[in-house]
Amino acid sequence: MKEQLEKSKQEALAALAAADSPAALEAVRVRFLGKKGEITAILKQMGSLSAEERPVIGQLANQIRADIEQALEDRAAVIEEQELAARLAREALDVTIPGTPVSLGHRHPMSIVLDEAKEIFIGMGFSIAEGPEVELSVYDFDRLNIPVGHTVREWQDTFYITRDESVHLRCQTSPVQVRVMEKQKPPIRIISPGRVYRKDDVDATHSPMFHQIEGLVVDKGITMGHLKGTLNALVKKLYGENTATRFRPHHFPFTEPSCEVDVQCFACGGAGCRVCKGEGWIELLGAGMVHPKVLSGCGIDPDEYSGFAFGVGLDRMTLLRYSIDDMRLLFENDMRFLRQF
Ligand code: PHE
């Protein structure tokens, strides 16, 4: 029995040395020390021993049991350490590796020009108003004195949302005039920047989606002089003190009188070149004195108040500002182009 115990012990120690996981260790424990384990089985035969042998074997058995338990514990500690080391190696984090650079974008050239324009107008006491891009035809047309039958109301000019033509993508920012005047009594001084839509084919100077900044001033005694002074101030701040402007008579249904404003060509200084198509001038915006019908339609008495309005193309302002000769570049999102501003 003594040899049996010693043999079991050797086997147990060998099995432990080979065990390489907590599960394997547990299997060894069950095999030798468990209720049906080898050592337990040997001890069950103690009854067949003589009275002298029993305490000797009993002591030996306890000793062996304690040895195996100790060996189990030691082996468990080693395995735990190995597992920890392996995990640390697996999850190693090299804090000296340079991080993945986050590429920082910057403002689009149109955003830069828009921010400049906003600052100029805020400096002159204007505030910013916004209106919806999906607009009621009542606001974009009827209330702006654009009656049914007017050419801009044609399907080929306008992106209608509803079959009955009562809702469409606004083709100008002018409906914001109506929306503001409906809610606010004079004095009014606002600009309203935003996207507008027309059924134009894409080329160097056209896009079915572009941007305007609408301006509106309504107060007592507002004249064409205020209009010219305000727009000249804008142009000089944007393009330099010496930039010349030209006010040409024009027609808009919602202003009377109306004009278009040109700036002298930045490329040739007015001599005429490819950029200005030989004109010496580049058209920048439309403007005029708010039509009395538009004022009274919004509940403002045209005998008491007058006002001016203008609509400037932000895209065109940006092209002029940076001497860019193709509008498509603004919408292509080519980083090589955008990074230059
Ligand atoms: N809405 C006009 C256009 O899109 C511009 C404009 C605005 C003209 C305000 C006069 C007054 O062409």
XYZ file of N, CA and C in Angstrom, residues 3 9-11 51 66 84 96 145 159 166 180 189 195 205 259-260 262 287 296 298:
63
model
N 3.744 1.424 -1.416
C 4.247 1.628 -2.790
C 3.163 2.242 -3.676
N 1.527 9.285 -5.970
C 2.086 10.622 -5.773
C 2.931 11.029 -6.986
N 3.829 10.078 -7.421
C 4.696 10.386 -8.570
C 3.852 10.697 -9.807
N 2.818 9.853 -9.996
C 1.952 10.084 -11.159
C 1.261 11.454 -11.091
N -3.042 -3.159 13.075
C -3.108 -2.014 13.982
C -1.798 -1.232 13.984
N -1.250 16.132 1.317
C -0.807 17.509 1.519
C 0.205 17.911 0.452
N -1.268 35.512 -17.436
C -1.222 36.962 -17.329
C -0.162 37.517 -18.287
N 4.241 54.849 -27.671
C 5.149 55.738 -28.412
C 4.815 55.769 -29.905
N -45.614 89.784 -56.229
C -46.135 90.429 -57.434
C -45.705 89.688 -58.713
N -38.650 73.931 -59.933
C -38.771 72.556 -59.436
C -40.010 72.468 -58.543
N -48.365 74.487 -55.935
C -48.459 75.379 -54.777
C -47.206 75.317 -53.896
N -40.550 87.915 -43.497
C -40.103 88.832 -42.438
C -41.120 89.961 -42.245
N -34.254 95.579 -41.014
C -32.949 95.522 -41.693
C -32.428 94.096 -41.565
N -29.814 78.635 -50.032
C -29.799 77.971 -51.336
C -31.049 78.300 -52.127
N -20.917 78.945 -65.467
C -21.549 80.037 -64.725
C -22.968 79.704 -64.261
N -32.914 97.755 -60.429
C -31.625 97.913 -61.106
C -30.813 96.627 -60.993
N -29.798 96.544 -61.828
C -28.792 95.510 -61.640
C -27.483 96.223 -61.352
N -23.336 96.048 -61.384
C -22.150 95.389 -61.924
C -20.921 95.910 -61.180
N -31.449 94.525 -57.594
C -31.919 95.296 -56.447
C -33.034 96.237 -56.869
N -47.826 96.637 -49.142
C -49.206 96.633 -48.633
C -49.721 95.210 -48.467
N -48.159 92.902 -47.263
C -47.659 92.417 -45.967
C -48.150 93.297 -44.826
